[in-house]
Amino acid sequence: MKRNIDEITGGRRMRRNRRFDWSRSMTRETQVTANDLIWPIFLIEGNNRREPVGAMPGVERLTVDLAVEAAKYAASMGIPAIATFPDIPIEKRDARGSAVMDPDGIINAATTAIKKAVPEIGIITDVALDPFTSHGHDGILKDGIILNDETAELVSKAAVIQADAGADIIAPSEMMDGRIGAIRDALDDAGHQDVAIMSYATKFASAFYGPYREAVSTGDLLQGDKKSYYLDPANGTEALREAELDYNEAADMLMVKPGMPYLDIVYRVKSEFQLPTFAYQVSGEYSMIMAGVEKGFLDHDRAIIEAMLCFKRAGCDGVLTYFAPKIAKLLEDGWQF
Ligand code: PBG
């Protein structure tokens, strides 16, 4: 009793809607636009200088003047915001990450310069100490322990300095307990009620940050690992509890990091809290795709667009991605999904 296909499917032929470009466009559930992109940019000191990041083909560290040009380009492509990360000279780093407090450091200088030249683009800054410490940890290290409360206090002060420089969104990535509330209080006390907080609410102790650590020169400095403050990649329920705390501490937006291996977390966080939810497609994800492309194993354009679609489908309102300018260009050139 061999049934024919219409008997098997009851006539429900799913391929009907997939026949043509127009019917696929008409039934597509998820869209990708330049508005979904946040572009992370690495900064170095000096003038008119760019340095390639070895582990991230196509990514460069930029001096502030060139970062301004990058921001202009981003704005012209419809990218709503950039996120800045510093690679400062090793001799400026110390055990407490004091340089984070320098109002004239490259992060703050870039914010001021970009705000002046491109006021229409949003600027997201990080207060984590790792690019500023001599040991590469995100917090103050004492007797082998990352001090929670002292770090939360320091990053709250750094947040105010970054807001003074013109940052629109403070995105603390160091995962100390209570930091969202502490930063909110500090910003409010300083009159920065309108500066938002994007919480790296669920940041996992991940192998996928490797290339970033080359970009900001923390890889060789880092002593031990970050498992005492970042989440265990095995734990989804604990990640939701982290997000809940940050929600209750008045985070304006939540982020999941890394991105693609953690789309289940994106889905759960978005469903549960309904805040604007972002994912960080981190350096290792970037480098994996680029390595596959360089080997000839992957089609670059299709891979990076597909990744964006998947982030959106999982519930992301936007994605921090080093591919941002490339994706914006593909879209502008009329990418056919
Ligand atoms: C640390 C920080 C990390 C990233 C940004 N800020 C992780 C780390 O080095 O532990 C990773 C970003 C990336 O991999 O693209 N506060």
Coordinates of C-alpha atoms and ligand atoms in Angstrom, one line a residue:
M1 CA 0.0 0.0 0.0
K2 CA 2.3 2.6 -1.3
R3 CA 0.8 6.1 -0.9
N4 CA 1.4 8.8 -3.4
I5 CA 2.9 12.1 -2.1
D6 CA -0.4 14.0 -2.0
E7 CA -1.9 11.2 0.2
I8 CA 1.2 11.4 2.5
T9 CA 1.1 15.2 2.8
G10 CA -2.6 15.7 2.6
G11 CA -1.8 18.1 -0.3
R12 CA 0.2 20.4 1.9
R13 CA 3.1 21.0 -0.4
M14 CA 5.5 23.3 1.4
R15 CA 7.5 24.0 -1.7
R16 CA 4.7 25.9 -3.4
N17 CA 5.7 29.1 -1.5
R18 CA 9.4 28.6 -2.3
R19 CA 9.1 28.5 -6.0
F20 CA 10.1 32.1 -7.0
D21 CA 12.1 35.0 -5.7
W22 CA 8.9 37.0 -5.3
S23 CA 7.0 34.3 -3.4
R24 CA 10.0 33.8 -1.1
S25 CA 10.2 37.5 -0.5
M26 CA 6.5 37.6 0.2
T27 CA 6.6 34.9 2.8
R28 CA 10.0 35.8 4.4
E29 CA 9.5 36.1 8.2
T30 CA 12.7 38.0 9.1
Q31 CA 14.3 41.0 7.6
V32 CA 17.9 42.3 7.9
T33 CA 18.5 46.0 7.5
A34 CA 21.5 48.3 8.2
N35 CA 19.5 49.4 11.3
D36 CA 20.2 46.0 12.8
L37 CA 24.0 46.6 12.9
I38 CA 26.2 47.9 15.6
W39 CA 29.9 48.2 14.6
P40 CA 32.6 47.5 17.1
I41 CA 35.7 49.5 16.4
F42 CA 39.2 49.2 17.9
L43 CA 41.1 52.3 18.8
I44 CA 44.8 53.1 19.1
E45 CA 46.7 56.3 20.0
G46 CA 48.3 58.6 17.5
N47 CA 47.2 60.1 14.2
N48 CA 46.3 58.9 10.8
R49 CA 47.4 55.3 11.5
R50 CA 45.7 52.0 11.0
E51 CA 47.0 48.6 12.1
P52 CA 45.6 45.3 11.0
V53 CA 44.5 42.8 13.6
G54 CA 46.3 39.6 12.6
A55 CA 43.7 37.1 13.9
M56 CA 40.8 39.1 12.3
P57 CA 41.5 39.5 8.6
G58 CA 39.9 42.8 7.4
V59 CA 39.7 44.4 10.8
E60 CA 42.0 47.2 11.7
R61 CA 42.7 49.3 14.8
L62 CA 42.2 53.0 14.1
T63 CA 43.5 56.2 15.5
V64 CA 40.8 58.6 16.6
D65 CA 40.8 60.7 13.5
L66 CA 40.3 57.6 11.3
A67 CA 37.6 56.4 13.7
V68 CA 35.8 59.6 13.0
E69 CA 36.0 58.8 9.3
A70 CA 34.7 55.2 10.0
A71 CA 31.8 56.7 12.0
K72 CA 30.9 59.0 9.1
Y73 CA 30.9 56.0 6.8
A74 CA 28.8 54.0 9.2
A75 CA 26.3 56.8 9.5
S76 CA 26.1 57.2 5.7
M77 CA 25.3 53.5 5.4
G78 CA 22.5 53.7 7.9
I79 CA 24.3 51.9 10.8
P80 CA 22.8 53.4 13.9
A81 CA 25.6 52.9 16.4
I82 CA 29.3 52.1 16.9
A83 CA 30.9 50.5 19.9
T84 CA 34.5 51.4 20.8
F85 CA 37.3 49.3 22.3
P86 CA 40.8 50.6 23.2
D87 CA 44.2 49.1 22.6
I88 CA 46.4 51.3 24.8
P89 CA 50.1 51.1 25.3
I90 CA 51.1 48.4 27.8
E91 CA 53.0 50.9 30.0
K92 CA 49.7 52.7 30.6
R93 CA 48.1 49.6 32.2
D94 CA 48.3 48.9 35.9
A95 CA 46.9 46.5 38.4
R96 CA 43.7 48.6 39.0
G97 CA 43.1 49.7 35.4
S98 CA 43.5 53.3 36.4
A99 CA 43.6 54.5 32.8
V100 CA 39.9 53.8 32.5
M101 CA 39.4 57.0 34.5
D102 CA 41.4 59.2 32.1
P103 CA 39.0 61.7 30.7
D104 CA 41.4 62.2 27.8
G105 CA 42.0 58.6 27.1
I106 CA 41.3 57.3 23.5
I107 CA 37.8 56.1 24.3
N108 CA 36.7 59.4 25.6
A109 CA 38.6 61.4 23.0
A110 CA 37.0 59.3 20.2
T111 CA 33.5 59.8 21.7
T112 CA 34.0 63.5 21.8
A113 CA 35.5 63.7 18.3
I114 CA 32.8 61.5 16.8
K115 CA 29.9 63.3 18.5
K116 CA 31.2 66.5 17.1
A117 CA 31.7 65.3 13.6
V118 CA 28.8 62.8 13.3
P119 CA 26.2 63.7 15.9
E120 CA 23.6 61.4 14.3
I121 CA 25.4 58.2 15.2
G122 CA 25.0 56.5 18.6
I123 CA 28.1 55.8 20.6
I124 CA 28.3 52.7 22.9
T125 CA 31.2 52.5 25.3
D126 CA 32.4 49.7 27.6
V127 CA 33.7 50.3 31.1
A128 CA 35.3 46.9 31.7
L129 CA 38.8 47.2 33.0
D130 CA 40.5 44.5 30.9
P131 CA 42.1 46.8 28.2
F132 CA 43.5 48.9 31.1
T133 CA 44.8 46.3 33.5
S134 CA 48.3 44.9 33.6
H135 CA 46.8 41.4 34.2
G136 CA 44.1 41.5 31.5
H137 CA 41.2 40.9 33.9
D138 CA 38.0 42.9 33.8
G139 CA 38.2 43.9 37.4
I140 CA 40.5 44.8 40.3
L141 CA 42.7 41.7 41.1
K142 CA 43.8 41.2 44.7
D143 CA 45.4 38.0 46.0
G144 CA 44.1 36.1 43.0
I145 CA 40.5 37.2 43.4
I146 CA 38.6 39.7 41.3
L147 CA 37.1 42.1 43.8
N148 CA 33.4 42.6 43.0
D149 CA 32.2 45.7 44.9
E150 CA 35.4 47.7 44.4
T151 CA 35.3 47.0 40.7
A152 CA 31.6 47.9 40.5
E153 CA 32.3 51.2 42.2
L154 CA 35.3 52.0 39.8
V155 CA 33.3 51.1 36.6
S156 CA 30.4 53.3 37.8
K157 CA 32.8 56.2 38.0
A158 CA 34.2 55.4 34.6
A159 CA 30.7 55.3 33.2
V160 CA 30.1 58.9 34.4
I161 CA 33.4 60.0 32.7
Q162 CA 32.3 58.3 29.5
A163 CA 28.9 59.9 29.7
D164 CA 30.6 63.3 30.3
A165 CA 32.5 62.7 27.1
G166 CA 29.2 62.2 25.3
A167 CA 28.6 58.4 25.3
D168 CA 25.0 57.6 24.6
I169 CA 24.9 54.1 25.9
I170 CA 27.1 52.5 28.6
A171 CA 27.7 48.8 28.0
P172 CA 29.5 47.2 30.9
S173 CA 31.0 43.9 29.9
E174 CA 32.8 42.9 33.1
M175 CA 30.0 40.9 34.8
M176 CA 30.4 42.1 38.3
D177 CA 27.3 41.5 40.5
G178 CA 25.2 44.7 41.0
R179 CA 27.0 46.8 38.4
I180 CA 23.9 47.7 36.4
G181 CA 22.2 49.3 39.4
A182 CA 25.5 50.9 40.6
I183 CA 26.1 52.4 37.2
R184 CA 22.5 53.6 36.9
D185 CA 22.8 55.4 40.3
A186 CA 26.1 57.0 39.4
L187 CA 24.8 58.2 36.0
D188 CA 21.6 59.6 37.6
D189 CA 23.6 61.3 40.4
A190 CA 25.7 63.0 37.8
G191 CA 22.7 64.2 35.9
H192 CA 23.0 61.6 33.1
Q193 CA 19.4 60.3 33.4
D194 CA 19.2 60.0 29.7
V195 CA 22.3 57.9 29.1
A196 CA 21.2 54.3 28.6
I197 CA 22.7 51.1 29.8
M198 CA 23.1 48.1 27.5
S199 CA 23.8 45.2 29.8
Y200 CA 26.1 42.4 28.7
A201 CA 23.7 40.5 30.8
T202 CA 24.6 37.1 29.7
K203 CA 28.3 37.0 28.9
F204 CA 29.8 33.5 28.9
A205 CA 33.4 32.4 29.7
S206 CA 34.1 31.6 26.1
A207 CA 36.9 30.4 23.8
F208 CA 35.5 32.6 21.1
Y209 CA 37.0 35.8 22.5
G210 CA 40.6 34.8 21.5
P211 CA 41.1 37.2 18.5
Y212 CA 39.7 40.1 20.5
R213 CA 42.4 39.6 23.1
E214 CA 44.9 40.0 20.3
A215 CA 43.2 43.2 19.1
V216 CA 43.3 44.9 22.5
S217 CA 46.6 43.2 23.5
T218 CA 45.3 41.4 26.6
G219 CA 46.0 37.8 25.4
D220 CA 49.6 37.8 26.6
L221 CA 48.8 39.6 29.8
L222 CA 45.8 37.5 31.0
Q223 CA 46.6 35.5 34.1
G224 CA 44.3 32.5 34.6
D225 CA 40.8 32.6 33.2
K226 CA 37.5 34.6 33.7
K227 CA 35.4 31.7 35.0
S228 CA 34.8 33.3 38.4
Y229 CA 32.8 36.2 36.8
Y230 CA 31.6 35.2 33.3
L231 CA 28.9 32.5 33.0
D232 CA 29.5 28.8 32.4
P233 CA 28.7 28.0 28.8
A234 CA 26.7 25.0 30.2
N235 CA 24.2 27.2 32.0
G236 CA 21.1 28.6 30.3
T237 CA 18.9 28.9 33.4
E238 CA 21.6 30.8 35.3
A239 CA 21.9 33.1 32.3
L240 CA 18.2 33.9 32.6
R241 CA 18.7 34.8 36.3
E242 CA 21.5 37.1 35.3
A243 CA 19.3 38.8 32.8
E244 CA 16.5 39.1 35.3
L245 CA 18.7 40.8 37.8
D246 CA 19.9 43.3 35.2
Y247 CA 16.3 43.9 34.1
N248 CA 15.4 44.6 37.7
E249 CA 18.4 46.9 38.0
A250 CA 16.9 49.0 35.1
A251 CA 19.0 47.9 32.2
D252 CA 17.5 49.5 29.0
M253 CA 18.7 46.7 26.7
L254 CA 20.1 43.3 27.2
M255 CA 22.9 41.5 25.3
V256 CA 23.9 37.9 24.8
K257 CA 27.6 37.2 24.2
P258 CA 29.0 35.3 22.2
G259 CA 26.3 35.2 19.6
M260 CA 25.6 32.3 17.2
P261 CA 26.5 29.4 19.6
Y262 CA 24.1 31.0 22.1
L263 CA 20.9 31.7 20.1
D264 CA 18.9 29.6 22.5
I265 CA 19.8 32.2 25.2
V266 CA 18.8 35.1 22.8
Y267 CA 15.4 33.4 22.3
R268 CA 14.8 32.9 26.0
V269 CA 16.0 36.3 27.0
K270 CA 13.9 38.1 24.4
S271 CA 10.8 35.9 25.2
E272 CA 11.1 36.4 28.9
F273 CA 11.9 40.1 29.3
Q274 CA 10.8 41.8 26.0
L275 CA 13.6 44.4 26.3
P276 CA 15.5 45.4 23.2
T277 CA 17.9 42.4 22.9
F278 CA 21.2 42.2 21.2
A279 CA 23.8 39.6 20.5
Y280 CA 27.5 40.1 20.1
Q281 CA 28.9 38.1 17.2
V282 CA 32.3 38.0 18.8
S283 CA 35.8 38.0 17.3
G284 CA 36.1 34.2 17.2
E285 CA 32.9 34.0 15.2
Y286 CA 34.2 36.6 12.8
S287 CA 37.6 34.8 12.5
M288 CA 36.0 31.4 12.0
I289 CA 34.0 32.7 9.0
M290 CA 37.0 34.6 7.6
A291 CA 39.2 31.5 8.0
G292 CA 36.6 29.4 6.2
V293 CA 36.4 32.0 3.4
E294 CA 40.2 32.2 3.1
K295 CA 40.4 28.4 2.8
G296 CA 37.8 28.5 0.1
F297 CA 35.3 26.5 2.2
L298 CA 32.7 29.2 2.7
D299 CA 31.0 31.9 0.5
H300 CA 31.7 35.1 2.4
D301 CA 28.7 37.2 1.5
R302 CA 26.2 34.4 1.9
A303 CA 27.6 33.3 5.2
I304 CA 27.6 36.7 6.8
I305 CA 24.0 37.5 5.7
E306 CA 22.8 34.1 6.8
A307 CA 24.3 34.6 10.2
M308 CA 22.4 38.0 10.5
L309 CA 19.1 36.4 9.5
C310 CA 19.6 33.7 12.2
F311 CA 20.3 36.3 14.8
K312 CA 17.1 38.2 13.8
R313 CA 15.1 35.0 13.7
A314 CA 16.2 34.1 17.2
G315 CA 14.8 37.4 18.5
C316 CA 17.7 39.9 18.2
D317 CA 16.8 43.5 17.7
G318 CA 20.3 44.1 16.5
V319 CA 23.8 42.6 16.4
L320 CA 27.2 43.8 17.4
T321 CA 29.3 42.6 14.5
Y322 CA 32.7 43.3 12.9
F323 CA 30.9 42.5 9.6
A324 CA 28.7 45.6 10.0
P325 CA 30.2 47.7 7.2
K326 CA 30.4 44.8 4.8
I327 CA 26.8 43.8 5.5
A328 CA 25.6 47.4 5.1
K329 CA 27.3 47.5 1.8
L330 CA 25.8 44.3 0.6
L331 CA 22.4 45.5 1.5
E332 CA 22.9 48.9 -0.1
D333 CA 24.0 47.0 -3.3
G334 CA 20.6 45.3 -3.3
W335 CA 21.4 41.9 -1.8
Q336 CA 18.9 39.2 -3.0
F337 CA 17.9 37.1 -0.1
Ligands
PBG1 C1 36.2 42.0 28.0 C2 35.7 41.9 26.6 C3 35.7 40.7 25.9 C4 35.2 41.1 24.6 C5 34.9 42.4 24.6 N1 35.2 42.9 25.9 C6 35.9 39.3 26.3 C7 37.2 39.0 26.9 O1 38.3 39.4 26.4 O2 37.2 38.3 27.9 C8 35.1 40.1 23.5 C9 34.7 40.7 22.2 C10 35.0 39.8 21.0 O3 35.6 38.7 21.2 O4 34.8 40.2 19.9 N2 35.5 42.8 28.8

